[in-house]
PDB file of C-alpha atoms in Angstrom:
ATOM      1  CA  UNK A   1       7.652  15.790  17.176  1.00 55.00           C
ATOM      2  CA  UNK A   2       7.469  12.478  19.070  1.00 62.00           C
ATOM      3  CA  UNK A   3       9.138   9.414  17.557  1.00 67.00           C
ATOM      4  CA  UNK A   4       6.695   7.840  15.034  1.00 68.00           C
ATOM      5  CA  UNK A   5       5.306   4.402  15.897  1.00 72.00           C
ATOM      6  CA  UNK A   6       5.020   3.388  12.264  1.00 80.00           C
ATOM      7  CA  UNK A   7       8.449   3.196  10.713  1.00 87.00           C
ATOM      8  CA  UNK A   8      10.285   0.670   8.587  1.00 93.00           C
ATOM      9  CA  UNK A   9      11.576  -2.343  10.525  1.00 93.00           C
ATOM     10  CA  UNK A  10      13.631  -5.432   9.793  1.00 95.00           C
ATOM     11  CA  UNK A  11      10.820  -7.802  10.858  1.00 96.00           C
ATOM     12  CA  UNK A  12       9.915 -10.609   8.459  1.00 97.00           C
ATOM     13  CA  UNK A  13       6.981  -9.885   6.160  1.00 98.00           C
ATOM     14  CA  UNK A  14       6.307 -13.607   5.661  1.00 97.00           C
ATOM     15  CA  UNK A  15       6.366 -14.356   9.398  1.00 97.00           C
ATOM     16  CA  UNK A  16       3.879 -11.532   9.984  1.00 97.00           C
ATOM     17  CA  UNK A  17       1.548 -12.710   7.188  1.00 97.00           C
ATOM     18  CA  UNK A  18       1.630 -16.329   8.405  1.00 95.00           C
ATOM     19  CA  UNK A  19       0.597 -15.148  11.860  1.00 95.00           C
ATOM     20  CA  UNK A  20      -1.881 -12.421  10.876  1.00 94.00           C
ATOM     21  CA  UNK A  21      -3.738 -13.953   7.923  1.00 91.00           C
ATOM     22  CA  UNK A  22      -5.180 -17.427   7.527  1.00 88.00           C
ATOM     23  CA  UNK A  23      -6.424 -19.409   4.517  1.00 87.00           C
ATOM     24  CA  UNK A  24      -8.142 -17.132   1.935  1.00 90.00           C
ATOM     25  CA  UNK A  25      -6.845 -13.965   3.551  1.00 93.00           C
ATOM     26  CA  UNK A  26      -3.287 -15.335   3.488  1.00 95.00           C
ATOM     27  CA  UNK A  27      -3.662 -16.027  -0.243  1.00 94.00           C
ATOM     28  CA  UNK A  28      -5.039 -12.506  -0.779  1.00 95.00           C
ATOM     29  CA  UNK A  29      -2.057 -11.052   1.115  1.00 96.00           C
ATOM     30  CA  UNK A  30       0.380 -13.078  -1.023  1.00 97.00           C
ATOM     31  CA  UNK A  31      -1.336 -11.727  -4.156  1.00 97.00           C
ATOM     32  CA  UNK A  32      -1.052  -8.164  -2.814  1.00 98.00           C
ATOM     33  CA  UNK A  33       2.570  -8.669  -1.769  1.00 98.00           C
ATOM     34  CA  UNK A  34       3.565  -9.965  -5.208  1.00 97.00           C
ATOM     35  CA  UNK A  35       1.564  -7.278  -7.008  1.00 97.00           C
ATOM     36  CA  UNK A  36       3.032  -4.412  -4.963  1.00 97.00           C
ATOM     37  CA  UNK A  37       6.592  -5.732  -5.335  1.00 96.00           C
ATOM     38  CA  UNK A  38       6.157  -6.176  -9.091  1.00 95.00           C
ATOM     39  CA  UNK A  39       4.588  -2.707  -9.478  1.00 94.00           C
ATOM     40  CA  UNK A  40       7.361  -0.938  -7.567  1.00 92.00           C
ATOM     41  CA  UNK A  41      10.303  -3.241  -8.304  1.00 93.00           C
ATOM     42  CA  UNK A  42      10.952  -2.969  -4.563  1.00 93.00           C
ATOM     43  CA  UNK A  43      11.009  -5.607  -1.854  1.00 96.00           C
ATOM     44  CA  UNK A  44       8.286  -5.158   0.751  1.00 97.00           C
ATOM     45  CA  UNK A  45       9.150  -4.457   4.376  1.00 97.00           C
ATOM     46  CA  UNK A  46       7.274  -4.263   7.625  1.00 97.00           C
ATOM     47  CA  UNK A  47       6.299  -0.763   8.715  1.00 96.00           C
ATOM     48  CA  UNK A  48       5.516  -0.823  12.399  1.00 93.00           C
ATOM     49  CA  UNK A  49       3.978  -4.056  13.601  1.00 95.00           C
ATOM     50  CA  UNK A  50       1.152  -4.485  11.105  1.00 95.00           C
ATOM     51  CA  UNK A  51       1.744  -2.753   7.746  1.00 96.00           C
ATOM     52  CA  UNK A  52       3.429  -4.407   4.780  1.00 98.00           C
ATOM     53  CA  UNK A  53       4.788  -1.528   2.731  1.00 97.00           C
ATOM     54  CA  UNK A  54       6.808  -0.892  -0.407  1.00 96.00           C
ATOM     55  CA  UNK A  55       8.951   2.070  -1.292  1.00 90.00           C
ATOM     56  CA  UNK A  56       9.247   5.147   0.849  1.00 87.00           C
ATOM     57  CA  UNK A  57       8.318   8.790   0.575  1.00 84.00           C
ATOM     58  CA  UNK A  58       8.620  11.713   2.931  1.00 82.00           C
ATOM     59  CA  UNK A  59       5.289  13.107   4.038  1.00 79.00           C
ATOM     60  CA  UNK A  60       5.265  16.726   5.166  1.00 81.00           C
ATOM     61  CA  UNK A  61       2.527  17.872   7.518  1.00 79.00           C
ATOM     62  CA  UNK A  62       1.055  21.385   7.503  1.00 84.00           C
ATOM     63  CA  UNK A  63       3.196  22.267  10.558  1.00 85.00           C
ATOM     64  CA  UNK A  64       6.357  21.256   8.670  1.00 84.00           C
ATOM     65  CA  UNK A  65       6.964  17.977  10.530  1.00 82.00           C
ATOM     66  CA  UNK A  66       8.093  15.174   8.239  1.00 84.00           C
ATOM     67  CA  UNK A  67       7.570  11.437   8.359  1.00 83.00           C
ATOM     68  CA  UNK A  68       8.798   8.590   6.150  1.00 88.00           C
ATOM     69  CA  UNK A  69       5.898   6.453   4.940  1.00 87.00           C
ATOM     70  CA  UNK A  70       5.569   3.615   2.404  1.00 93.00           C
ATOM     71  CA  UNK A  71       4.260   4.652  -1.019  1.00 92.00           C
ATOM     72  CA  UNK A  72       1.869   1.725  -0.912  1.00 94.00           C
ATOM     73  CA  UNK A  73       1.057  -1.383   1.008  1.00 96.00           C
ATOM     74  CA  UNK A  74      -1.542  -3.295   2.956  1.00 97.00           C
ATOM     75  CA  UNK A  75      -2.467  -4.633   6.352  1.00 97.00           C
ATOM     76  CA  UNK A  76      -4.641  -7.619   7.222  1.00 96.00           C
ATOM     77  CA  UNK A  77      -6.887  -6.259   9.964  1.00 94.00           C
ATOM     78  CA  UNK A  78      -9.516  -8.107  12.012  1.00 90.00           C
ATOM     79  CA  UNK A  79     -12.364  -7.741   9.493  1.00 90.00           C
ATOM     80  CA  UNK A  80     -10.770  -6.544   6.275  1.00 94.00           C
ATOM     81  CA  UNK A  81      -7.518  -6.137   4.437  1.00 96.00           C
ATOM     82  CA  UNK A  82      -6.667  -2.453   4.206  1.00 97.00           C
ATOM     83  CA  UNK A  83      -4.842  -1.434   1.009  1.00 97.00           C
ATOM     84  CA  UNK A  84      -2.963   1.871   1.116  1.00 94.00           C
ATOM     85  CA  UNK A  85      -2.241   4.303  -1.707  1.00 89.00           C
ATOM     86  CA  UNK A  86      -4.967   3.366  -4.181  1.00 91.00           C
ATOM     87  CA  UNK A  87      -6.438   6.843  -4.702  1.00 88.00           C
ATOM     88  CA  UNK A  88      -3.285   7.747  -6.635  1.00 86.00           C
ATOM     89  CA  UNK A  89      -4.408   5.538  -9.547  1.00 88.00           C
ATOM     90  CA  UNK A  90      -5.126   7.883 -12.466  1.00 88.00           C
ATOM     91  CA  UNK A  91      -8.334   6.017 -13.396  1.00 89.00           C
ATOM     92  CA  UNK A  92      -9.312   5.385  -9.785  1.00 90.00           C
ATOM     93  CA  UNK A  93     -13.051   6.087 -10.147  1.00 91.00           C
ATOM     94  CA  UNK A  94     -13.405   4.011 -13.330  1.00 94.00           C
ATOM     95  CA  UNK A  95     -11.478   1.095 -11.830  1.00 94.00           C
ATOM     96  CA  UNK A  96     -13.567   1.173  -8.632  1.00 94.00           C
ATOM     97  CA  UNK A  97     -16.694   0.656 -10.750  1.00 95.00           C
ATOM     98  CA  UNK A  98     -15.153  -2.534 -12.173  1.00 96.00           C
ATOM     99  CA  UNK A  99     -13.335  -3.975  -9.163  1.00 96.00           C
ATOM    100  CA  UNK A 100     -16.219  -5.728  -7.425  1.00 96.00           C
ATOM    101  CA  UNK A 101     -16.395  -6.207  -3.651  1.00 95.00           C
ATOM    102  CA  UNK A 102     -14.147  -3.395  -2.454  1.00 96.00           C
ATOM    103  CA  UNK A 103     -14.852  -0.176  -0.596  1.00 95.00           C
ATOM    104  CA  UNK A 104     -12.945   3.073  -0.287  1.00 93.00           C
ATOM    105  CA  UNK A 105     -12.664   5.078   2.896  1.00 91.00           C
ATOM    106  CA  UNK A 106     -10.348   8.063   2.988  1.00 84.00           C
ATOM    107  CA  UNK A 107      -7.301   7.060   0.972  1.00 82.00           C
ATOM    108  CA  UNK A 108      -7.648   3.351   1.759  1.00 91.00           C
ATOM    109  CA  UNK A 109      -9.340   0.460   0.008  1.00 96.00           C
ATOM    110  CA  UNK A 110     -10.941  -2.319   2.029  1.00 96.00           C
ATOM    111  CA  UNK A 111     -11.500  -5.913   0.901  1.00 96.00           C
ATOM    112  CA  UNK A 112     -12.530  -9.000   2.872  1.00 91.00           C
ATOM    113  CA  UNK A 113     -10.810 -11.433   0.524  1.00 91.00           C
ATOM    114  CA  UNK A 114     -10.174 -11.811  -3.192  1.00 94.00           C
ATOM    115  CA  UNK A 115     -13.558 -13.519  -3.612  1.00 93.00           C
ATOM    116  CA  UNK A 116     -15.713 -11.114  -5.573  1.00 93.00           C
ATOM    117  CA  UNK A 117     -12.776  -8.841  -6.438  1.00 97.00           C
ATOM    118  CA  UNK A 118     -11.584  -8.630 -10.035  1.00 97.00           C
ATOM    119  CA  UNK A 119      -7.884  -9.391  -9.537  1.00 97.00           C
ATOM    120  CA  UNK A 120      -6.907  -8.008 -12.959  1.00 97.00           C
ATOM    121  CA  UNK A 121      -8.531  -4.668 -12.099  1.00 97.00           C
ATOM    122  CA  UNK A 122      -6.974  -4.682  -8.610  1.00 97.00           C
ATOM    123  CA  UNK A 123      -3.530  -5.371 -10.098  1.00 97.00           C
ATOM    124  CA  UNK A 124      -4.026  -2.540 -12.605  1.00 96.00           C
ATOM    125  CA  UNK A 125      -5.070  -0.185  -9.832  1.00 95.00           C
ATOM    126  CA  UNK A 126      -2.025  -1.075  -7.740  1.00 96.00           C
ATOM    127  CA  UNK A 127       0.368  -0.795 -10.701  1.00 95.00           C
ATOM    128  CA  UNK A 128      -0.947   2.564 -11.896  1.00 95.00           C
ATOM    129  CA  UNK A 129      -1.215   4.018  -8.385  1.00 94.00           C
ATOM    130  CA  UNK A 130       2.347   2.990  -7.535  1.00 93.00           C
ATOM    131  CA  UNK A 131       3.657   4.333 -10.853  1.00 92.00           C
ATOM    132  CA  UNK A 132       1.907   7.670 -10.231  1.00 91.00           C
ATOM    133  CA  UNK A 133       3.267   7.896  -6.687  1.00 88.00           C
ATOM    134  CA  UNK A 134       6.827   6.991  -7.747  1.00 82.00           C
ATOM    135  CA  UNK A 135       6.701   9.622 -10.508  1.00 81.00           C
ATOM    136  CA  UNK A 136       5.274  12.225  -8.122  1.00 75.00           C
ATOM    137  CA  UNK A 137       7.988  11.452  -5.555  1.00 65.00           C
ATOM    138  CA  UNK A 138      10.705  11.652  -8.230  1.00 67.00           C
ATOM    139  CA  UNK A 139       9.462  15.052  -9.419  1.00 65.00           C
ATOM    140  CA  UNK A 140       9.370  16.381  -5.814  1.00 62.00           C
ATOM    141  CA  UNK A 141      12.937  15.158  -5.296  1.00 55.00           C
ATOM    142  CA  UNK A 142      14.109  16.883  -8.488  1.00 55.00           C
ATOM    143  CA  UNK A 143      12.468  20.155  -7.437  1.00 56.00           C
ATOM    144  CA  UNK A 144      14.046  19.972  -3.971  1.00 52.00           C
ATOM    145  CA  UNK A 145      17.523  19.300  -5.421  1.00 53.00           C
ATOM    146  CA  UNK A 146      17.123  22.166  -7.930  1.00 54.00           C
ATOM    147  CA  UNK A 147      16.478  24.680  -5.121  1.00 53.00           C
TER     148      UNK A 147
END
C-alpha cells in the first residue's frame, strides 16, 4: 500500500485555521475545535494539510490494508466546512431534523457557517458521535487483545 497522504502531523492547528478560515468561518472553526476537544478530551492535531482531527482509530479496508484516521474532525473547504464522523451519533436522524442549515453527504456533514445552525444540537451531535466512536474503538481494541 502506498504511503497515505493524510496522516497526523505536527503542524499548528491555529496557524492553519488563521490561514484557511476568515471571519465567521474562523469563529465556526473555533467552535468546532473546542467542541471536538471537549467531547474527546483530546487535543486536536493536523491530519495532512487540511484536516483538523481528534483522536485516532485504525481503519481496515476490505483488502486488509490499514490506515490511522482521526475519530472526528473538520476541514474548512472553499465553500463549506466539512465535519467528519457525525453519522456515529446515536440519534443522528433526529438531530439532523433539528440542526438547521446543515447537509449530510456520505459520512460527512457540511455547513457554510454557524448562522442558521443550532449550536446546542451540533454540540450534542459531536459529543454523542465522538463518545460512540471512542466506545466502539475501545471494544475493538479489547477484542483484538483477547485474541
